[in-house]
PDB file of C-alpha atoms in Angstrom:
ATOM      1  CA  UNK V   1       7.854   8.340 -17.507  1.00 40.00           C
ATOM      2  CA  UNK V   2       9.059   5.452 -15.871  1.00 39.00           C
ATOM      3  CA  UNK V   3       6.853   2.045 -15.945  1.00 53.00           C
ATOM      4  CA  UNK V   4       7.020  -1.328 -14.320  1.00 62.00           C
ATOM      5  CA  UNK V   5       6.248  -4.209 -16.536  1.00 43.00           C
ATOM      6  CA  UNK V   6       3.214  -6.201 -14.968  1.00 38.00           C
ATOM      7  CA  UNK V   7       0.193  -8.103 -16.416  1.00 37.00           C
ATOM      8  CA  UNK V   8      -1.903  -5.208 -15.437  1.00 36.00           C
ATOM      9  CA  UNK V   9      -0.324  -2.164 -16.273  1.00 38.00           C
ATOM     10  CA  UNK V  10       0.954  -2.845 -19.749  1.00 34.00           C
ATOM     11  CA  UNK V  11       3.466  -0.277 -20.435  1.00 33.00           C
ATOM     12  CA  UNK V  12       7.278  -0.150 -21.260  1.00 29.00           C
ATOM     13  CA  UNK V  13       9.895   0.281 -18.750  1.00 36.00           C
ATOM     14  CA  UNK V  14      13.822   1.305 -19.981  1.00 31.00           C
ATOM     15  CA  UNK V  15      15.230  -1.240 -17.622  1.00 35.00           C
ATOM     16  CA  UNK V  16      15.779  -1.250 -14.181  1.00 39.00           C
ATOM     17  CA  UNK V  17      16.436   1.802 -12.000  1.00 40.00           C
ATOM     18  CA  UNK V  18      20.167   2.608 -11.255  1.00 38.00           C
ATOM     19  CA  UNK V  19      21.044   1.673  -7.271  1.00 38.00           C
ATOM     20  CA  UNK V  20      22.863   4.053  -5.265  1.00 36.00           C
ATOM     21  CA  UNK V  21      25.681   2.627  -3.566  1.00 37.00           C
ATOM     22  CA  UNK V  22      25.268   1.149  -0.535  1.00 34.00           C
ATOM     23  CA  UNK V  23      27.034   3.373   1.908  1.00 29.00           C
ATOM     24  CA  UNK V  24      24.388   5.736   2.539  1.00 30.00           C
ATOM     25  CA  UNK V  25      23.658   5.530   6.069  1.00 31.00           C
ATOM     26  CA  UNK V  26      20.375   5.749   7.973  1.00 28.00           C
ATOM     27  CA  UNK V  27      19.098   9.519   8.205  1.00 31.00           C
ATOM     28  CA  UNK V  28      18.183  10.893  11.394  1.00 31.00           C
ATOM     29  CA  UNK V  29      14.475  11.332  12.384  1.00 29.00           C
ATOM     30  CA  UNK V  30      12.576  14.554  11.846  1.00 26.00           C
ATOM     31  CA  UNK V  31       9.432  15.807  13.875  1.00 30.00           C
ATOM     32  CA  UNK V  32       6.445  12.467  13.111  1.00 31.00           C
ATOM     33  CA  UNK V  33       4.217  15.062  13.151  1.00 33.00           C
ATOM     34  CA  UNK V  34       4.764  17.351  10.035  1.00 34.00           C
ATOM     35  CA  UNK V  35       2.115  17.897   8.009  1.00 33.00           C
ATOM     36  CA  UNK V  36       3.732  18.231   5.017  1.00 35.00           C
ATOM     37  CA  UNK V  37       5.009  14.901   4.865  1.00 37.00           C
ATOM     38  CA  UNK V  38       1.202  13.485   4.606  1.00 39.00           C
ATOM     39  CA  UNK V  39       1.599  11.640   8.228  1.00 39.00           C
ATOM     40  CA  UNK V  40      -1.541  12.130  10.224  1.00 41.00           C
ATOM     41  CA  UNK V  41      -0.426  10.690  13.707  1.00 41.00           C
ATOM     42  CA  UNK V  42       1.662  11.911  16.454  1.00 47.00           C
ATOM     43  CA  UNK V  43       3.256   8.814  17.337  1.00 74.00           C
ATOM     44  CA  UNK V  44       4.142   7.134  14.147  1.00 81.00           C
ATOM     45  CA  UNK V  45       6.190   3.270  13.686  1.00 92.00           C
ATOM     46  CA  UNK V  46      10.115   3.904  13.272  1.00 94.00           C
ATOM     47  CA  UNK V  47       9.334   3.615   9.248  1.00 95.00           C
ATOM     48  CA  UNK V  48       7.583   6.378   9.143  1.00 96.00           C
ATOM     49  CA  UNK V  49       9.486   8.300  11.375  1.00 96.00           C
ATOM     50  CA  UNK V  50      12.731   7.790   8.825  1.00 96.00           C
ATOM     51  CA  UNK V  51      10.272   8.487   5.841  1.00 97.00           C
ATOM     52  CA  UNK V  52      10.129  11.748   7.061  1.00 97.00           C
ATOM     53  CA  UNK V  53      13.596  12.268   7.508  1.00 97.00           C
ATOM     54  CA  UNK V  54      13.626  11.853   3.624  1.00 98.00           C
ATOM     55  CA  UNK V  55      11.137  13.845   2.887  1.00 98.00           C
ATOM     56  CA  UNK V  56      12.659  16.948   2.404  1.00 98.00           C
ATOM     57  CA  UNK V  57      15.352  15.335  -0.084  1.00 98.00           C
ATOM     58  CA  UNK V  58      12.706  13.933  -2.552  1.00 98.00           C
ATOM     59  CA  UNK V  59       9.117  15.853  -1.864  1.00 98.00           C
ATOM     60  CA  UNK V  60       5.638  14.599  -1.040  1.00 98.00           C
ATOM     61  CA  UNK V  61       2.620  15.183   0.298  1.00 98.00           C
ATOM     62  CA  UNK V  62       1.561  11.935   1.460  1.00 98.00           C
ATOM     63  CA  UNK V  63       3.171   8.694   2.523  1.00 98.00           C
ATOM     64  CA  UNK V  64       2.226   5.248   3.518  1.00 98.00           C
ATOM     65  CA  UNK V  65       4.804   1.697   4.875  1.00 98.00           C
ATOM     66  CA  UNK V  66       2.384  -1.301   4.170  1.00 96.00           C
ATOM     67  CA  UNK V  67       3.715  -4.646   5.649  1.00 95.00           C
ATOM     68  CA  UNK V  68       2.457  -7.611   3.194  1.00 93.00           C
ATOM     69  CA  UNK V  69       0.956 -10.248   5.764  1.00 88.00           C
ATOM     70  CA  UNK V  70       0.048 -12.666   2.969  1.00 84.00           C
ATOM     71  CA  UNK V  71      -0.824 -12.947  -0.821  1.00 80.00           C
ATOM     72  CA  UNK V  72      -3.943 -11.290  -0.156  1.00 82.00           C
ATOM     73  CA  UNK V  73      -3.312  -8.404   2.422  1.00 86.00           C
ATOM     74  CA  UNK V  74      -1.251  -5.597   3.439  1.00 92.00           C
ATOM     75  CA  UNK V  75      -1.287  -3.334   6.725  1.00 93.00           C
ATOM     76  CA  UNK V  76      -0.468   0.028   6.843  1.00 95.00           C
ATOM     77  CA  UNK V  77       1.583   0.897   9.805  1.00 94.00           C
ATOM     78  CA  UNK V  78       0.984   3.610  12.747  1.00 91.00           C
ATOM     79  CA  UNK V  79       1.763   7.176  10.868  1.00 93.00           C
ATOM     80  CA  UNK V  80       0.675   6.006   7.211  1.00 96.00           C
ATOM     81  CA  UNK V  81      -1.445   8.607   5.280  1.00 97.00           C
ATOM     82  CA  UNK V  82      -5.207   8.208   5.288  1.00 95.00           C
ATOM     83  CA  UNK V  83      -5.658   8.744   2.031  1.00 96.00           C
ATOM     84  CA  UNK V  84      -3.367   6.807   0.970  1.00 96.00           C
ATOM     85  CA  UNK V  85      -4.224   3.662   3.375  1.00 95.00           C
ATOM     86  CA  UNK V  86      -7.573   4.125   1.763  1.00 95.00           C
ATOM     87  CA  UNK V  87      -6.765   3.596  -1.976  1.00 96.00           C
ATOM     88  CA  UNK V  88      -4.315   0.968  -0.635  1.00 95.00           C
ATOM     89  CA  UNK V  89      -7.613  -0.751   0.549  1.00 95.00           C
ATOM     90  CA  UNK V  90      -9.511  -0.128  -3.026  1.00 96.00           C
ATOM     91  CA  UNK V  91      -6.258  -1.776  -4.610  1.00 96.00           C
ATOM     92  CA  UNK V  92      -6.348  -4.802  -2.823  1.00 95.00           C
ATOM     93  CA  UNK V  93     -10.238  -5.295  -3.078  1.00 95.00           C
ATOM     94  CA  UNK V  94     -10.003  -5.058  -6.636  1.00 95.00           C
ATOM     95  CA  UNK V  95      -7.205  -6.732  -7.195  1.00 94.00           C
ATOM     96  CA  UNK V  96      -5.275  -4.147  -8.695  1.00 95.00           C
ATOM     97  CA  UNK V  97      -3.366  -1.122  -8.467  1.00 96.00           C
ATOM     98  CA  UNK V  98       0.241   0.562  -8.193  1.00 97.00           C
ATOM     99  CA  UNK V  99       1.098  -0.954  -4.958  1.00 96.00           C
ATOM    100  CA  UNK V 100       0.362  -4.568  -6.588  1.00 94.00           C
ATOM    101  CA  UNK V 101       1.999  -3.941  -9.493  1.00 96.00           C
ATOM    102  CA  UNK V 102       4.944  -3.171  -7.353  1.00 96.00           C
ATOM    103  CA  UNK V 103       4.774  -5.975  -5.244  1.00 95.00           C
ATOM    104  CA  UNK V 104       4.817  -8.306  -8.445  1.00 93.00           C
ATOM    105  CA  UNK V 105       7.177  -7.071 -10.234  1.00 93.00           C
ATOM    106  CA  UNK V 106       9.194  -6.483  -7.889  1.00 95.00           C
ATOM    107  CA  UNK V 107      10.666  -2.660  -9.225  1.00 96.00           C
ATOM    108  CA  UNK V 108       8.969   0.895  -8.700  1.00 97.00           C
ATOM    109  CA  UNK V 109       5.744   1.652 -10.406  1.00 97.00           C
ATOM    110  CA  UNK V 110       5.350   5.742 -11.358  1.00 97.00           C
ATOM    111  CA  UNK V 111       2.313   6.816 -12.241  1.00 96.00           C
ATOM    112  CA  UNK V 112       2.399  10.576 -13.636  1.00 96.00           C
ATOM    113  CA  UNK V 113      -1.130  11.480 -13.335  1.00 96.00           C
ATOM    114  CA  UNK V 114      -3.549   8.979 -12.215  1.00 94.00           C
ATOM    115  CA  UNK V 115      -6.678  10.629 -13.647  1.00 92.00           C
ATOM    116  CA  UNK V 116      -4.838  10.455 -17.097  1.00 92.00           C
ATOM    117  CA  UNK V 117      -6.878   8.787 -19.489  1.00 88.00           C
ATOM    118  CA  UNK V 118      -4.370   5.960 -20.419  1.00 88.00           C
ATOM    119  CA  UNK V 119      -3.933   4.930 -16.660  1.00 87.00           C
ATOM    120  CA  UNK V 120      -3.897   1.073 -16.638  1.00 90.00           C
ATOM    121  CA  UNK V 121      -6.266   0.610 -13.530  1.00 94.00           C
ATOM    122  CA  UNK V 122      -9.651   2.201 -14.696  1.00 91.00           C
ATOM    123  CA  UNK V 123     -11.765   0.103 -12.519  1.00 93.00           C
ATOM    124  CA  UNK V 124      -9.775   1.136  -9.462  1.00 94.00           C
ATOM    125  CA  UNK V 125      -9.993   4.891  -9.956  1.00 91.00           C
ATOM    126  CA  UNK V 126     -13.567   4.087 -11.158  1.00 91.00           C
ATOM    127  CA  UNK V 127     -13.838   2.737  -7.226  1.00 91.00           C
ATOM    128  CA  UNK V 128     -11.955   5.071  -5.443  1.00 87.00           C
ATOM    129  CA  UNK V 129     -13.216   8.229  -4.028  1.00 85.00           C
ATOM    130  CA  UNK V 130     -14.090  11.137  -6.020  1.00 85.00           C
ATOM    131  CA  UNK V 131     -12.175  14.151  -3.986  1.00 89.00           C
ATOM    132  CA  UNK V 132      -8.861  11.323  -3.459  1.00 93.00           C
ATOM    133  CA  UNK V 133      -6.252  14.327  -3.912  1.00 96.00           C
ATOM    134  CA  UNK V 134      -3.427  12.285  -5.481  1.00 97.00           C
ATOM    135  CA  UNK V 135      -2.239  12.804  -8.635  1.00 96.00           C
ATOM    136  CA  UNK V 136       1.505  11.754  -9.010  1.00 97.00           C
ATOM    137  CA  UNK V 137       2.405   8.148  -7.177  1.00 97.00           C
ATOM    138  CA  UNK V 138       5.562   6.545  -7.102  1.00 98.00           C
ATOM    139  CA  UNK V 139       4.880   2.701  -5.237  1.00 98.00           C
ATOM    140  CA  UNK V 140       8.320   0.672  -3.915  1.00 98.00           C
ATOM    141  CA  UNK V 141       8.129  -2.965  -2.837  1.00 98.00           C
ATOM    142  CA  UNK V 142      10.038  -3.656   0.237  1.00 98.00           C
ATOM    143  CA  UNK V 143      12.246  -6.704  -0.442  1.00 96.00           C
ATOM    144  CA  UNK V 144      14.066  -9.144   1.553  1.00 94.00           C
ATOM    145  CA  UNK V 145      17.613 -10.274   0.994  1.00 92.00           C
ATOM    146  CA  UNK V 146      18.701 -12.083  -2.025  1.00 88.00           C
ATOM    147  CA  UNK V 147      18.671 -14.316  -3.703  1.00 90.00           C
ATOM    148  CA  UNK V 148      14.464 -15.181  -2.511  1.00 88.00           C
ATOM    149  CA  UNK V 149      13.745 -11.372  -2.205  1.00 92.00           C
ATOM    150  CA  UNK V 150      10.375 -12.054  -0.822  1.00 93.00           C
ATOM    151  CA  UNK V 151       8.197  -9.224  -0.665  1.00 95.00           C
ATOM    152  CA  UNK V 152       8.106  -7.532   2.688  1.00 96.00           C
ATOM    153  CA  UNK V 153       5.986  -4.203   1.903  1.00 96.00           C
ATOM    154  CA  UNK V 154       5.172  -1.602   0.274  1.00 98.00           C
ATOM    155  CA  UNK V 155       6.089   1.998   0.146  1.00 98.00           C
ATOM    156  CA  UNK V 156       3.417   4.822  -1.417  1.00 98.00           C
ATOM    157  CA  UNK V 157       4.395   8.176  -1.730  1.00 98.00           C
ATOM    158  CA  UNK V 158       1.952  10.237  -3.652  1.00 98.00           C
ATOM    159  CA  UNK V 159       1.725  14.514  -4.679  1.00 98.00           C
ATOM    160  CA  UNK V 160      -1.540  15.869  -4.869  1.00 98.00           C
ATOM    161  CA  UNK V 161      -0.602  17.641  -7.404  1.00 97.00           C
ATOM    162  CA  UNK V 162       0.901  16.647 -11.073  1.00 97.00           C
ATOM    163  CA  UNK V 163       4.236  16.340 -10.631  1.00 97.00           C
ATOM    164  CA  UNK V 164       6.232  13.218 -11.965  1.00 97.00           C
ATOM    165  CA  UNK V 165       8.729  11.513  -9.412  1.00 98.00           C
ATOM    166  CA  UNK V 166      12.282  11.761 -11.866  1.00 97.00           C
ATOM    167  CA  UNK V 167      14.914   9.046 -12.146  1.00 96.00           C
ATOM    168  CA  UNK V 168      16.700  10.732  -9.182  1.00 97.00           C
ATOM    169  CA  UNK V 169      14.152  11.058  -7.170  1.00 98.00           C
ATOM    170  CA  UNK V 170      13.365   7.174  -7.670  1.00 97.00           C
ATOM    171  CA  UNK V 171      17.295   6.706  -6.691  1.00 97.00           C
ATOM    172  CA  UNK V 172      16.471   8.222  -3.283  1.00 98.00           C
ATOM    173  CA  UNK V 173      13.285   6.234  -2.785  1.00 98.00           C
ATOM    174  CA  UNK V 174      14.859   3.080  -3.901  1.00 97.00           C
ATOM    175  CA  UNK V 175      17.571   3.551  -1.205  1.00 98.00           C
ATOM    176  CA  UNK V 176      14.587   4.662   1.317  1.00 98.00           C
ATOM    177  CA  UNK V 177      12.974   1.084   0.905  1.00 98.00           C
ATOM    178  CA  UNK V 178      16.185  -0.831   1.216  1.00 97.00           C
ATOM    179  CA  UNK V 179      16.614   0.609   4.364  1.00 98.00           C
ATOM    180  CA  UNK V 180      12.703   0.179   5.802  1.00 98.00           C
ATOM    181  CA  UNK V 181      12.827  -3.816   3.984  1.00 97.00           C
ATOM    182  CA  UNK V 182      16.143  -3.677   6.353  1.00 96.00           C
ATOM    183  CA  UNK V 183      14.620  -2.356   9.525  1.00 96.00           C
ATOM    184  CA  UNK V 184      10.704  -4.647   9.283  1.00 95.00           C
ATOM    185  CA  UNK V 185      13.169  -7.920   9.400  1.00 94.00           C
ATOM    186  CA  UNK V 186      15.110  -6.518  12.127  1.00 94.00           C
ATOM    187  CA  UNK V 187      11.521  -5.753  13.907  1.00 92.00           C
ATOM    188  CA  UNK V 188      10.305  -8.467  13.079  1.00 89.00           C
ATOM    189  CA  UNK V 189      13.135 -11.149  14.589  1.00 89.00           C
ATOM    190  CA  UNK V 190      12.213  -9.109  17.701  1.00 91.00           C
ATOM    191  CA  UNK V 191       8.763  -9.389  17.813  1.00 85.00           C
ATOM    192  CA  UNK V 192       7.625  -5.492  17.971  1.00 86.00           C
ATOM    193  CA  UNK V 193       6.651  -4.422  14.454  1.00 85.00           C
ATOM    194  CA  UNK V 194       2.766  -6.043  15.224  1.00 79.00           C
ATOM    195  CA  UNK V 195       2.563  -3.452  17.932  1.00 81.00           C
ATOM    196  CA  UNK V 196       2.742  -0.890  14.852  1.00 86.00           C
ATOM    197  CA  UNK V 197       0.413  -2.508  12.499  1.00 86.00           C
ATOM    198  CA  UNK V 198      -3.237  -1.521  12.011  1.00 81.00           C
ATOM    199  CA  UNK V 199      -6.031  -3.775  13.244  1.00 82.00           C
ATOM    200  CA  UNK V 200      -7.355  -6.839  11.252  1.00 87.00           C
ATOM    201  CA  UNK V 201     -10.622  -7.657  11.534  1.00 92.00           C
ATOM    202  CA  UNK V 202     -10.444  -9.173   7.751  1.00 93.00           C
ATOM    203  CA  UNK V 203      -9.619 -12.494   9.382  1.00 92.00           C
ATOM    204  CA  UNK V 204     -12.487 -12.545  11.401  1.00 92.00           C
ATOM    205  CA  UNK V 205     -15.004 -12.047   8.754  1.00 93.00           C
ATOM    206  CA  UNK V 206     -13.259 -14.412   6.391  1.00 93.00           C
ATOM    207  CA  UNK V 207     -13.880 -17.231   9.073  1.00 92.00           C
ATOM    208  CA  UNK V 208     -17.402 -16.207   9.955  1.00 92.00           C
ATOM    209  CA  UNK V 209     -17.922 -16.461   6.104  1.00 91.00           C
ATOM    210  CA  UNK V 210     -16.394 -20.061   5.804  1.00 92.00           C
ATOM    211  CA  UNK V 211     -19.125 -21.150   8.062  1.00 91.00           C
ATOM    212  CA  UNK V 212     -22.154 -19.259   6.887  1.00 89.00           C
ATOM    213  CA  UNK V 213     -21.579 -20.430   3.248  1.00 88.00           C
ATOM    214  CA  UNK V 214     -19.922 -23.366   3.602  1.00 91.00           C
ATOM    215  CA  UNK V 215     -16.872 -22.225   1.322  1.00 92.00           C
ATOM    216  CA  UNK V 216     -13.082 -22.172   1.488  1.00 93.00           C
ATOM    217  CA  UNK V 217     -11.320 -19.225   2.365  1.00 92.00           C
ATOM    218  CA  UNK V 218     -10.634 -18.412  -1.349  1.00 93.00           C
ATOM    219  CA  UNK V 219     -14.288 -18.386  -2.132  1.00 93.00           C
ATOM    220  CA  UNK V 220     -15.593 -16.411   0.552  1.00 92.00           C
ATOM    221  CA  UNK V 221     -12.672 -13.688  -0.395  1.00 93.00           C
ATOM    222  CA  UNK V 222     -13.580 -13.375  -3.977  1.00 93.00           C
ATOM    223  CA  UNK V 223     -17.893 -13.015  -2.294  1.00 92.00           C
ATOM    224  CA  UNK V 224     -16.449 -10.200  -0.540  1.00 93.00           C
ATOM    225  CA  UNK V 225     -14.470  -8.578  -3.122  1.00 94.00           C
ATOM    226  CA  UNK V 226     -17.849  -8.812  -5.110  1.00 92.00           C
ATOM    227  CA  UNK V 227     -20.424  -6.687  -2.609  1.00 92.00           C
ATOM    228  CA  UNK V 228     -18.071  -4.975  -1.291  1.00 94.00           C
ATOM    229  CA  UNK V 229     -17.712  -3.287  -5.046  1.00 93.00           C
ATOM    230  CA  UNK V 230     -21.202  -3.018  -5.472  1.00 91.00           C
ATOM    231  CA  UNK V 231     -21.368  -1.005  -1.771  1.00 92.00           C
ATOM    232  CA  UNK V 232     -18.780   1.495  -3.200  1.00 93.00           C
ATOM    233  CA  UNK V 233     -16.619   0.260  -0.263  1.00 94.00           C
ATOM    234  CA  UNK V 234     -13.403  -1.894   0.777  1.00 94.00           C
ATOM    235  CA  UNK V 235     -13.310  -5.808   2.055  1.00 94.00           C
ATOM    236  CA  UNK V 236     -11.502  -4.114   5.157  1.00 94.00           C
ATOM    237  CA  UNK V 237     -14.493  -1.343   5.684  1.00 95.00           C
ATOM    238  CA  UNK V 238     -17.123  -4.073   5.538  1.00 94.00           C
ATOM    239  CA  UNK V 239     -15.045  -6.180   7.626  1.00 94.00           C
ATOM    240  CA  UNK V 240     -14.404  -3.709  10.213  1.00 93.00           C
ATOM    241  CA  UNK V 241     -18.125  -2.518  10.059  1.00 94.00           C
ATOM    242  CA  UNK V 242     -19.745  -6.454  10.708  1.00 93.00           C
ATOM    243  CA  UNK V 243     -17.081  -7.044  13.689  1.00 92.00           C
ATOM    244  CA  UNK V 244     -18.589  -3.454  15.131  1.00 91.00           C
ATOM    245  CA  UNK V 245     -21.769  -4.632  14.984  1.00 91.00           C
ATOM    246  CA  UNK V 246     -22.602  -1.903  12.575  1.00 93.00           C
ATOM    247  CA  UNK V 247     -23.332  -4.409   9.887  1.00 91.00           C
ATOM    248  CA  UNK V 248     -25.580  -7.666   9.936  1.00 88.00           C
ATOM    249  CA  UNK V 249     -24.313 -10.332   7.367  1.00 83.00           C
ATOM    250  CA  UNK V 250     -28.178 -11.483   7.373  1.00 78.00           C
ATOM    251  CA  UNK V 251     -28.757  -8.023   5.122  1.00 71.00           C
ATOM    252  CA  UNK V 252     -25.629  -9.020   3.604  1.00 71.00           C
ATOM    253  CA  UNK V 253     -26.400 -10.570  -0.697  1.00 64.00           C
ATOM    254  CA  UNK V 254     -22.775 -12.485  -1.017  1.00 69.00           C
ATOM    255  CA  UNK V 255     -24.194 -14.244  -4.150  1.00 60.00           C
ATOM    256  CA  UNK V 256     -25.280 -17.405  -2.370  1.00 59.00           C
TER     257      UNK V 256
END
C-alpha cells in the first residue's frame, strides 16, 4: 500500500511515485454520460469529460475534479460524483481527509479500504454517511508549474468495492492530473472554468456570520465547523440551507 506522509495520516510512504514521461498526449473524450465512470451529469466541465476518457485504462466507479479556491475550500466541478463531492464536503468541515492530505503533501494519498480499522481519519468516517459506497480511494493534487507548484485541485477517484489502486495504476493517474492542473490554468487565463464550478453560498454565510457575532472570518469558520458536526452535516449544506431560507441562524447555537 502506498501512503503519503502528512501530519494526519501517519504512515510510511517508499518514496515518490515514478512519472511517466511526458509525451503522452491528451486522450480523446468518451460519452460524459457513462455510468460506470461515477459521473452523474450529462453535460460535464472538459475535466471530467477527459477523466472519462481514462477511465477504461485505470478503473473506477466514481470520480470527482475539485478546484482549490482558497486554504479553506474546494469546488467540485460540473460532472463530479455525488458521493464523492459529498465526503469531499465532510473532509473539509473537519479538517481532514484524503483529499487534504493530498493537497499538503503534495503526492497521491491511497487508501485501501477506508472502513479498515487503522484508517488515519476516524472522525471523518465517524461523520460521513453510513451507506457512502467507497471503499478503495486514490486522491491526486493538481499542481501548477514548478518551481511554486501551488495547489490547483484535487482529483478523487474511488471503487466501491475493495480494490487497491497499484503503482501502475497511480502512474496513469499521476499523468491524468498533470494534464487537468494543465488544462484549469489554461481555463482559467481565459476566464471560463467559473462557468463549471458549483455554487458558493459558503461566502455568504461566512459574511452574515462576521456581523451577527462580531468575529473575523477565521472565527466564524471554526463556529461553523463546530454545529455543523453536531447537525451530522457539512459547512456547505448549512450554508446552502440558510441562503434558501430553509434555515434561520436565530435557531442556529454557534457557541456565542
Amino acid at each position: 500500500m502506498t501512503w503519503c506522509v502528512t501530519e494526519a495520516s501517519p504512515v510510511s510512504r517508499p518514496g515518490p511515485v515514478r512519472r511517466p514521461g511526458d509525451t503522452v498526449g491528451r486522450p480523446a473524450a468518451l460519452d460524459n454520460g457513462c455510468h460506470s465512470c461515477g459521473v452523474h451529469s450529462s453535460a460535464a466541465s472538459p475535466e471530467l469529460d477527459l477523466c472519462a476518457a481514462v477511465e477504461p485504462v485505470v478503473g473506477w466507479d466514481r470520480v470527482a475534479v475539485a478546484v482549490v479556491v482558497d486554504p479553506e475550500r474546494r469546488l467540485p466541478l460540473v460532472g463530479s460524483d455525488l458521493a464523492l463531492q459529498r465526503f469531499n464536503n465532510f473532509q473539509e468541515s473537519l479538517v481532514q481527509g484524503p483529499c487534504r492530505d493530498a493537497l499538503q503533501c503534495g503526492g497521491p494519498v491511497l487508501v485501501d479500504d477506508l472502513r479498515a480499522e487503522d484508517t488515519p481519519w476516524q472522525l471523518l468516517l465517524s461523520s460521513a454517511p453510513r451507506d457512502f459506497p467507497v471503499r478503495s480511494t486514490a486522491s491526486l493534487p493538481l499542481l501548477g508549474p514548478a518551481p511554486d507548484r501551488v495547489p490547483l485541485g484535487v482529483l478523487s477517484v474511488g471503487r466501491d468495492r475493495v480494490a487497491p489502486f497499484t503503482l501502475t495504476d497511480v502512474q496513469v493517474l499521476q499523468r491524468l492530473a498533470d494534464v487537468l492542473a494543465r488544462l484549469l490554468l489554461a481555463r482559467s487565463s481565459r476566464g471560463d472554468l467559473l462557468a463549471d464550478v458549483a455554487p458558493d453560498e459558503l461566502p455568504v454565510l461566512l459574511g452574515m456570520l462576521r456581523v451577527r457575532l462580531d468575529v473575523d472570518e477565521a472565527v466564524a469558520l471554526a463556529r461553523l465547523r463546530g454545529y455543523a458536526f453536531a447537525e451530522g452535516t457539512t459547512i456547505q449544506e448549512v450554508a446552502a440551507d440558510v441562503v434558501a431560507g430553509r434555515l434561520d441562524l436565530d435557531e442556529v447555537d454557534l457557541g456565542r
